[in-house]
mmCIF file of C-alpha atoms in Angstrom:
data_model
loop_
_atom_site.group_PDB
_atom_site.id
_atom_site.type_symbol
_atom_site.label_atom_id
_atom_site.label_comp_id
_atom_site.label_asym_id
_atom_site.label_seq_id
_atom_site.Cartn_x
_atom_site.Cartn_y
_atom_site.Cartn_z
ATOM 1 C CA UNK N 1 -34.767 15.733 1.634
ATOM 2 C CA UNK N 2 -33.573 12.184 2.297
ATOM 3 C CA UNK N 3 -31.108 9.593 0.723
ATOM 4 C CA UNK N 4 -30.961 5.914 0.900
ATOM 5 C CA UNK N 5 -28.018 6.119 3.285
ATOM 6 C CA UNK N 6 -28.868 9.084 5.571
ATOM 7 C CA UNK N 7 -31.521 11.911 6.367
ATOM 8 C CA UNK N 8 -30.478 15.349 5.227
ATOM 9 C CA UNK N 9 -29.514 17.621 8.143
ATOM 10 C CA UNK N 10 -32.250 19.920 9.296
ATOM 11 C CA UNK N 11 -31.848 23.546 10.484
ATOM 12 C CA UNK N 12 -30.476 22.514 14.030
ATOM 13 C CA UNK N 13 -28.243 20.130 12.797
ATOM 14 C CA UNK N 14 -26.781 22.594 10.138
ATOM 15 C CA UNK N 15 -26.293 25.245 12.674
ATOM 16 C CA UNK N 16 -24.416 22.686 15.090
ATOM 17 C CA UNK N 17 -22.203 21.600 12.184
ATOM 18 C CA UNK N 18 -21.288 25.315 11.340
ATOM 19 C CA UNK N 19 -20.463 25.819 14.872
ATOM 20 C CA UNK N 20 -18.331 22.694 15.201
ATOM 21 C CA UNK N 21 -16.684 23.674 12.236
ATOM 22 C CA UNK N 22 -15.741 27.226 13.364
ATOM 23 C CA UNK N 23 -14.489 25.861 16.715
ATOM 24 C CA UNK N 24 -12.337 23.211 14.952
ATOM 25 C CA UNK N 25 -10.953 26.004 12.723
ATOM 26 C CA UNK N 26 -10.246 28.178 15.766
ATOM 27 C CA UNK N 27 -8.559 25.460 17.850
ATOM 28 C CA UNK N 28 -6.403 24.374 14.732
ATOM 29 C CA UNK N 29 -5.333 27.959 14.294
ATOM 30 C CA UNK N 30 -4.460 28.309 18.015
ATOM 31 C CA UNK N 31 -2.176 25.169 18.039
ATOM 32 C CA UNK N 32 -0.406 26.351 14.698
ATOM 33 C CA UNK N 33 0.103 29.781 16.432
ATOM 34 C CA UNK N 34 1.444 28.138 19.624
ATOM 35 C CA UNK N 35 3.776 26.072 17.553
ATOM 36 C CA UNK N 36 5.043 29.032 15.557
ATOM 37 C CA UNK N 37 5.342 31.130 18.734
ATOM 38 C CA UNK N 38 7.397 28.276 20.478
ATOM 39 C CA UNK N 39 9.622 27.914 17.647
ATOM 40 C CA UNK N 40 10.234 31.599 17.283
ATOM 41 C CA UNK N 41 10.947 31.808 21.124
ATOM 42 C CA UNK N 42 13.540 29.052 20.756
ATOM 43 C CA UNK N 43 15.382 30.679 17.722
ATOM 44 C CA UNK N 44 14.226 27.894 15.185
ATOM 45 C CA UNK N 45 12.858 30.119 12.794
ATOM 46 C CA UNK N 46 16.263 31.946 12.102
ATOM 47 C CA UNK N 47 17.266 32.210 8.451
ATOM 48 C CA UNK N 48 20.673 30.854 9.212
ATOM 49 C CA UNK N 49 19.026 27.405 10.063
ATOM 50 C CA UNK N 50 16.843 27.241 6.813
ATOM 51 C CA UNK N 51 19.533 28.729 4.556
ATOM 52 C CA UNK N 52 21.271 25.246 3.746
ATOM 53 C CA UNK N 53 18.072 24.023 2.162
ATOM 54 C CA UNK N 54 18.287 26.838 -0.592
ATOM 55 C CA UNK N 55 21.752 25.504 -1.436
ATOM 56 C CA UNK N 56 22.429 22.831 -3.705
ATOM 57 C CA UNK N 57 25.119 21.193 -1.515
ATOM 58 C CA UNK N 58 22.674 19.949 1.034
ATOM 59 C CA UNK N 59 20.382 18.278 -1.751
ATOM 60 C CA UNK N 60 23.238 16.790 -3.872
ATOM 61 C CA UNK N 61 25.176 15.577 -0.916
ATOM 62 C CA UNK N 62 22.641 14.389 1.562
ATOM 63 C CA UNK N 63 18.959 14.543 0.759
ATOM 64 C CA UNK N 64 18.900 13.396 -2.990
ATOM 65 C CA UNK N 65 21.259 10.394 -2.639
ATOM 66 C CA UNK N 66 19.290 9.269 0.379
ATOM 67 C CA UNK N 67 16.013 9.739 -1.492
ATOM 68 C CA UNK N 68 17.401 7.701 -4.248
ATOM 69 C CA UNK N 69 18.429 4.820 -1.842
ATOM 70 C CA UNK N 70 14.812 4.918 -0.248
ATOM 71 C CA UNK N 71 13.287 4.839 -3.653
ATOM 72 C CA UNK N 72 15.704 2.089 -4.713
ATOM 73 C CA UNK N 73 14.881 -0.190 -1.536
ATOM 74 C CA UNK N 74 11.127 0.586 -1.825
ATOM 75 C CA UNK N 75 10.861 -0.284 -5.644
ATOM 76 C CA UNK N 76 12.784 -3.424 -5.319
ATOM 77 C CA UNK N 77 10.525 -4.450 -2.345
ATOM 78 C CA UNK N 78 7.308 -3.627 -4.440
ATOM 79 C CA UNK N 79 8.527 -5.511 -7.402
ATOM 80 C CA UNK N 80 9.044 -8.659 -5.476
ATOM 81 C CA UNK N 81 6.419 -8.504 -2.655
ATOM 82 C CA UNK N 82 3.427 -7.792 -5.283
ATOM 83 C CA UNK N 83 3.733 -11.000 -7.326
ATOM 84 C CA UNK N 84 4.735 -12.954 -4.253
ATOM 85 C CA UNK N 85 1.812 -11.708 -2.406
ATOM 86 C CA UNK N 86 -0.482 -12.628 -5.264
ATOM 87 C CA UNK N 87 0.903 -16.090 -5.403
ATOM 88 C CA UNK N 88 0.407 -16.759 -1.723
ATOM 89 C CA UNK N 89 -2.937 -15.156 -1.730
ATOM 90 C CA UNK N 90 -3.994 -17.567 -4.366
ATOM 91 C CA UNK N 91 -2.546 -20.545 -2.965
ATOM 92 C CA UNK N 92 -4.316 -19.963 0.254
ATOM 93 C CA UNK N 93 -7.460 -20.529 -1.672
ATOM 94 C CA UNK N 94 -6.359 -23.751 -3.385
ATOM 95 C CA UNK N 95 -8.347 -26.907 -3.304
ATOM 96 C CA UNK N 96 -5.369 -28.942 -2.232
ATOM 97 C CA UNK N 97 -4.434 -28.982 1.396
ATOM 98 C CA UNK N 98 -0.711 -29.587 0.616
ATOM 99 C CA UNK N 99 -0.809 -26.143 -1.134
ATOM 100 C CA UNK N 100 -3.207 -24.244 1.146
ATOM 101 C CA UNK N 101 -1.755 -25.452 4.429
ATOM 102 C CA UNK N 102 1.976 -24.168 3.648
ATOM 103 C CA UNK N 103 0.955 -20.849 2.090
ATOM 104 C CA UNK N 104 -1.410 -20.195 5.351
ATOM 105 C CA UNK N 105 1.582 -20.817 7.683
ATOM 106 C CA UNK N 106 3.916 -18.714 5.740
ATOM 107 C CA UNK N 107 1.514 -15.841 5.639
ATOM 108 C CA UNK N 108 0.570 -15.922 9.277
ATOM 109 C CA UNK N 109 4.143 -16.501 10.241
ATOM 110 C CA UNK N 110 5.716 -13.460 8.575
ATOM 111 C CA UNK N 111 2.676 -11.173 9.059
ATOM 112 C CA UNK N 112 2.877 -11.677 12.878
ATOM 113 C CA UNK N 113 6.675 -10.683 13.153
ATOM 114 C CA UNK N 114 7.571 -6.770 13.094
ATOM 115 C CA UNK N 115 9.057 -5.796 9.955
ATOM 116 C CA UNK N 116 12.210 -4.451 11.890
ATOM 117 C CA UNK N 117 12.897 -7.883 13.418
ATOM 118 C CA UNK N 118 12.720 -9.339 9.914
ATOM 119 C CA UNK N 119 15.441 -6.774 8.832
ATOM 120 C CA UNK N 120 17.521 -7.582 11.675
ATOM 121 C CA UNK N 121 17.237 -11.432 11.117
ATOM 122 C CA UNK N 122 17.855 -10.994 7.508
ATOM 123 C CA UNK N 123 21.015 -8.641 8.058
ATOM 124 C CA UNK N 124 22.522 -11.511 10.481
ATOM 125 C CA UNK N 125 21.653 -14.160 7.857
ATOM 126 C CA UNK N 126 23.618 -12.122 5.131
ATOM 127 C CA UNK N 127 26.466 -11.442 7.431
ATOM 128 C CA UNK N 128 26.967 -15.190 8.700
ATOM 129 C CA UNK N 129 25.749 -17.217 5.760
ATOM 130 C CA UNK N 130 26.520 -15.289 2.504
ATOM 131 C CA UNK N 131 29.183 -13.532 0.728
ATOM 132 C CA UNK N 132 27.306 -10.150 0.418
ATOM 133 C CA UNK N 133 29.662 -7.300 1.247
ATOM 134 C CA UNK N 134 29.157 -5.119 4.221
ATOM 135 C CA UNK N 135 28.415 -2.076 2.109
ATOM 136 C CA UNK N 136 25.589 -3.845 0.320
ATOM 137 C CA UNK N 137 24.110 -5.892 3.295
ATOM 138 C CA UNK N 138 21.892 -2.953 4.735
ATOM 139 C CA UNK N 139 20.149 -2.691 1.307
ATOM 140 C CA UNK N 140 19.524 -6.514 1.029
ATOM 141 C CA UNK N 141 18.293 -6.873 4.647
ATOM 142 C CA UNK N 142 16.166 -3.955 4.329
ATOM 143 C CA UNK N 143 14.533 -5.333 1.066
ATOM 144 C CA UNK N 144 14.264 -8.963 2.485
ATOM 145 C CA UNK N 145 12.382 -7.503 5.606
ATOM 146 C CA UNK N 146 10.090 -5.647 3.532
ATOM 147 C CA UNK N 147 9.420 -8.385 1.122
ATOM 148 C CA UNK N 148 8.622 -10.949 3.762
ATOM 149 C CA UNK N 149 6.278 -8.813 5.882
ATOM 150 C CA UNK N 150 4.477 -7.011 2.858
ATOM 151 C CA UNK N 151 4.040 -9.925 0.697
ATOM 152 C CA UNK N 152 2.121 -11.702 3.506
ATOM 153 C CA UNK N 153 0.097 -8.650 4.117
ATOM 154 C CA UNK N 154 -0.674 -8.305 0.301
ATOM 155 C CA UNK N 155 -1.399 -12.003 0.221
ATOM 156 C CA UNK N 156 -4.436 -11.324 2.513
ATOM 157 C CA UNK N 157 -5.395 -8.278 0.387
ATOM 158 C CA UNK N 158 -5.458 -10.546 -2.740
ATOM 159 C CA UNK N 159 -7.427 -13.103 -0.984
ATOM 160 C CA UNK N 160 -10.039 -10.878 0.363
ATOM 161 C CA UNK N 161 -10.407 -9.115 -2.837
ATOM 162 C CA UNK N 162 -11.045 -12.309 -4.828
ATOM 163 C CA UNK N 163 -13.565 -13.490 -2.116
ATOM 164 C CA UNK N 164 -15.396 -10.268 -2.368
ATOM 165 C CA UNK N 165 -16.480 -11.059 -5.904
ATOM 166 C CA UNK N 166 -19.867 -12.680 -6.618
ATOM 167 C CA UNK N 167 -19.742 -16.538 -6.383
ATOM 168 C CA UNK N 168 -21.795 -16.823 -9.319
ATOM 169 C CA UNK N 169 -19.035 -15.597 -11.682
ATOM 170 C CA UNK N 170 -16.898 -18.487 -10.822
ATOM 171 C CA UNK N 171 -19.702 -20.846 -10.992
ATOM 172 C CA UNK N 172 -20.850 -19.508 -14.391
ATOM 173 C CA UNK N 173 -17.282 -19.829 -15.789
ATOM 174 C CA UNK N 174 -17.052 -23.448 -14.660
ATOM 175 C CA UNK N 175 -20.396 -24.218 -16.129
ATOM 176 C CA UNK N 176 -18.879 -23.353 -19.589
ATOM 177 C CA UNK N 177 -15.978 -25.462 -19.220
ATOM 178 C CA UNK N 178 -13.206 -23.259 -17.904
ATOM 179 C CA UNK N 179 -10.625 -24.901 -15.761
ATOM 180 C CA UNK N 180 -10.045 -23.151 -12.139
ATOM 181 C CA UNK N 181 -6.769 -21.513 -13.520
ATOM 182 C CA UNK N 182 -8.561 -20.062 -16.367
ATOM 183 C CA UNK N 183 -11.316 -18.709 -14.099
ATOM 184 C CA UNK N 184 -8.783 -17.055 -11.779
ATOM 185 C CA UNK N 185 -6.544 -15.611 -14.367
ATOM 186 C CA UNK N 186 -9.273 -14.588 -16.877
ATOM 187 C CA UNK N 187 -12.195 -13.643 -14.811
ATOM 188 C CA UNK N 188 -11.524 -13.160 -11.095
ATOM 189 C CA UNK N 189 -8.070 -11.360 -10.955
ATOM 190 C CA UNK N 190 -8.826 -8.802 -13.372
ATOM 191 C CA UNK N 191 -12.024 -7.771 -11.560
ATOM 192 C CA UNK N 192 -10.575 -7.975 -7.993
ATOM 193 C CA UNK N 193 -7.413 -5.739 -8.935
ATOM 194 C CA UNK N 194 -9.785 -2.773 -8.941
ATOM 195 C CA UNK N 195 -11.298 -3.858 -5.706
ATOM 196 C CA UNK N 196 -7.902 -4.482 -4.127
ATOM 197 C CA UNK N 197 -6.156 -1.052 -5.467
ATOM 198 C CA UNK N 198 -6.858 1.084 -2.451
ATOM 199 C CA UNK N 199 -5.612 -1.464 -0.062
ATOM 200 C CA UNK N 200 -2.585 -2.182 -2.301
ATOM 201 C CA UNK N 201 -1.667 1.489 -2.614
ATOM 202 C CA UNK N 202 -1.886 1.788 1.231
ATOM 203 C CA UNK N 203 0.702 -0.958 1.557
ATOM 204 C CA UNK N 204 2.862 0.491 -0.932
ATOM 205 C CA UNK N 205 2.860 3.792 0.980
ATOM 206 C CA UNK N 206 3.959 1.565 4.144
ATOM 207 C CA UNK N 207 6.863 0.232 2.227
ATOM 208 C CA UNK N 208 8.105 3.638 1.394
ATOM 209 C CA UNK N 209 7.918 4.619 4.994
ATOM 210 C CA UNK N 210 9.400 1.592 6.396
ATOM 211 C CA UNK N 211 12.598 1.862 4.590
ATOM 212 C CA UNK N 212 13.423 4.542 7.353
ATOM 213 C CA UNK N 213 13.834 1.609 9.706
ATOM 214 C CA UNK N 214 16.814 0.197 8.118
ATOM 215 C CA UNK N 215 18.524 3.670 8.417
ATOM 216 C CA UNK N 216 17.816 3.697 12.102
ATOM 217 C CA UNK N 217 19.060 0.258 12.980
ATOM 218 C CA UNK N 218 21.072 -0.978 10.034
ATOM 219 C CA UNK N 219 22.873 2.071 8.946
ATOM 220 C CA UNK N 220 21.085 1.892 5.561
ATOM 221 C CA UNK N 221 21.824 5.376 3.947
ATOM 222 C CA UNK N 222 18.211 6.138 3.171
ATOM 223 C CA UNK N 223 16.568 9.587 3.416
ATOM 224 C CA UNK N 224 15.951 9.847 7.200
ATOM 225 C CA UNK N 225 19.555 8.624 7.784
ATOM 226 C CA UNK N 226 20.931 11.022 5.362
ATOM 227 C CA UNK N 227 19.127 13.824 7.272
ATOM 228 C CA UNK N 228 21.055 12.987 10.285
ATOM 229 C CA UNK N 229 24.416 13.526 8.671
ATOM 230 C CA UNK N 230 22.822 16.835 7.166
ATOM 231 C CA UNK N 231 21.750 18.154 10.528
ATOM 232 C CA UNK N 232 24.983 17.116 12.406
ATOM 233 C CA UNK N 233 26.940 19.160 9.708
ATOM 234 C CA UNK N 234 24.371 22.222 9.686
ATOM 235 C CA UNK N 235 23.310 22.097 13.317
ATOM 236 C CA UNK N 236 19.579 22.349 12.312
ATOM 237 C CA UNK N 237 17.795 19.225 13.562
ATOM 238 C CA UNK N 238 14.273 20.490 13.459
ATOM 239 C CA UNK N 239 14.551 22.072 10.183
ATOM 240 C CA UNK N 240 15.923 19.032 8.717
ATOM 241 C CA UNK N 241 13.183 16.795 10.145
ATOM 242 C CA UNK N 242 10.523 19.147 8.606
ATOM 243 C CA UNK N 243 12.042 19.055 5.150
ATOM 244 C CA UNK N 244 12.220 15.423 5.211
ATOM 245 C CA UNK N 245 8.850 15.089 6.502
ATOM 246 C CA UNK N 246 7.596 17.414 3.575
ATOM 247 C CA UNK N 247 9.535 15.249 1.004
ATOM 248 C CA UNK N 248 7.816 12.188 2.251
ATOM 249 C CA UNK N 249 4.357 13.720 2.199
ATOM 250 C CA UNK N 250 4.857 14.524 -1.362
ATOM 251 C CA UNK N 251 6.302 11.297 -2.492
ATOM 252 C CA UNK N 252 3.286 9.373 -0.981
ATOM 253 C CA UNK N 253 0.939 12.033 -2.365
ATOM 254 C CA UNK N 254 2.427 11.194 -5.859
ATOM 255 C CA UNK N 255 2.034 7.685 -5.459
ATOM 256 C CA UNK N 256 -1.599 7.757 -4.019
ATOM 257 C CA UNK N 257 -2.572 10.282 -6.956
ATOM 258 C CA UNK N 258 -1.203 7.992 -9.494
ATOM 259 C CA UNK N 259 -3.025 5.113 -7.837
ATOM 260 C CA UNK N 260 -6.287 7.100 -7.994
ATOM 261 C CA UNK N 261 -5.884 7.937 -11.596
ATOM 262 C CA UNK N 262 -5.125 4.392 -12.358
ATOM 263 C CA UNK N 263 -8.218 3.078 -10.596
ATOM 264 C CA UNK N 264 -10.424 5.492 -12.363
ATOM 265 C CA UNK N 265 -8.984 4.338 -15.719
ATOM 266 C CA UNK N 266 -9.571 0.691 -14.983
ATOM 267 C CA UNK N 267 -12.957 1.445 -13.659
ATOM 268 C CA UNK N 268 -13.793 3.435 -16.997
ATOM 269 C CA UNK N 269 -12.342 0.603 -19.049
ATOM 270 C CA UNK N 270 -14.914 -2.078 -17.358
ATOM 271 C CA UNK N 271 -17.838 0.102 -17.632
ATOM 272 C CA UNK N 272 -20.451 -1.141 -20.179
ATOM 273 C CA UNK N 273 -22.561 0.913 -22.395
ATOM 274 C CA UNK N 274 -25.542 0.204 -20.397
ATOM 275 C CA UNK N 275 -27.677 -0.632 -23.409
ATOM 276 C CA UNK N 276 -30.608 -2.913 -22.875
ATOM 277 C CA UNK N 277 -31.511 -5.204 -25.729
ATOM 278 C CA UNK N 278 -34.992 -5.913 -26.711
ATOM 279 C CA UNK N 279 -36.342 -9.362 -27.922
ATOM 280 C CA UNK N 280 -36.153 -8.120 -31.632
ATOM 281 C CA UNK N 281 -32.585 -7.000 -31.263
ATOM 282 C CA UNK N 282 -31.767 -10.418 -29.824
ATOM 283 C CA UNK N 283 -33.677 -12.053 -32.806
ATOM 284 C CA UNK N 284 -31.576 -9.990 -35.304
ATOM 285 C CA UNK N 285 -28.350 -10.977 -33.514
ATOM 286 C CA UNK N 286 -29.382 -14.715 -33.644
ATOM 287 C CA UNK N 287 -30.320 -14.387 -37.343
ATOM 288 C CA UNK N 288 -27.160 -12.877 -38.087
ATOM 289 C CA UNK N 289 -25.164 -15.372 -36.453
ATOM 290 C CA UNK N 290 -26.952 -18.130 -38.083
ATOM 291 C CA UNK N 291 -26.568 -16.546 -41.614
ATOM 292 C CA UNK N 292 -22.940 -15.919 -40.902
ATOM 293 C CA UNK N 293 -22.296 -19.708 -39.948
ATOM 294 C CA UNK N 294 -24.082 -20.790 -43.142
ATOM 295 C CA UNK N 295 -21.911 -18.359 -45.100
ATOM 296 C CA UNK N 296 -18.920 -19.829 -43.883
ATOM 297 C CA UNK N 297 -19.834 -23.329 -44.471
ATOM 298 C CA UNK N 298 -20.796 -22.385 -48.041
ATOM 299 C CA UNK N 299 -17.416 -20.804 -48.577
ATOM 300 C CA UNK N 300 -15.596 -23.864 -47.277
#
C-alpha cells in the first residue's frame, strides 16, 4: 500500500522498526534506572529533602510569588511584542523605502543581539537615565529586553506568514479596488494568523523561559531565582530544580495546548461547506439578485 508522500513499510521494514523501538525503550529504561540509582546512592531521594514541597510555606513564600513574577513579565512582554512585531513585519513589506529600510534595520539589529545583553543594556539605561526605582528596575529591564528581541523575531514570522499566502489573493483584491491597507487588514492578515500561529506560540514559550535570565543576572525575583532562595533554606538543590522544571513544563504545556485548540477553532471557522454550484444554481442566484434589485427600486 502506497501513499502520495511515502511507501508503506514492508515486512522487513516493520521488523526493523519494532527492533529499533524495543532497543530505544530498553536504553531509556536503563538511563532512568541509572539516574534513580545514582540519586539513591547520593541520598537525594530521602523524604526529608522532598517534604518541604508538601508544605504550604515553600509554595506561598517562594515558588508561587516567583511564578507570579514570571507570568507578569512574560505577559507584559507578550502584549507589547506581538503588536510591535506585527507592525515591524508589515513595515518590512512596505512599498516605501523610507518605511521598509528603517524597519529592516531595527529587526536585523535587535534580532542579532543576545536577549541577555539587551536586558543588561536596558538595566543600565534605566539606572542612569530614568527615575525607575531599584525595586522595579529588574522587571523593566527584563520586559524591555524580551520585547526588543522577540518583537524582531515575530516580525520575521509575520512577514513569512504573509508571503506564504498565494499572490493571486492580493491581485484579486486590488482588482476590485481595495487599497493595500484594506488588503492587508481584511484579507492577508486574517489568513496568515492560522499559518503563523505555531511559530508564534513557540516564540511565546521562549519568552516564558527567557524570564529566567533576568533572575540570574539582574536579581529579578522570578521562579528560578526564588528557587535558589528556597534551596538555600531547605538544602534541597536538586529537588528544587526538579520541581521548578516540572512547573515550567506544565506551564508551557498549557500554553501550547491552548494554542492548538485556538488553531483548530480558527481552521474550522474558515472551512467552507464544500458545496459545488452548478449552472442552474448560478442562474437561480442571478435571477434572485436581479429580482431583488428591481423590487428594491420599485419600493423606492
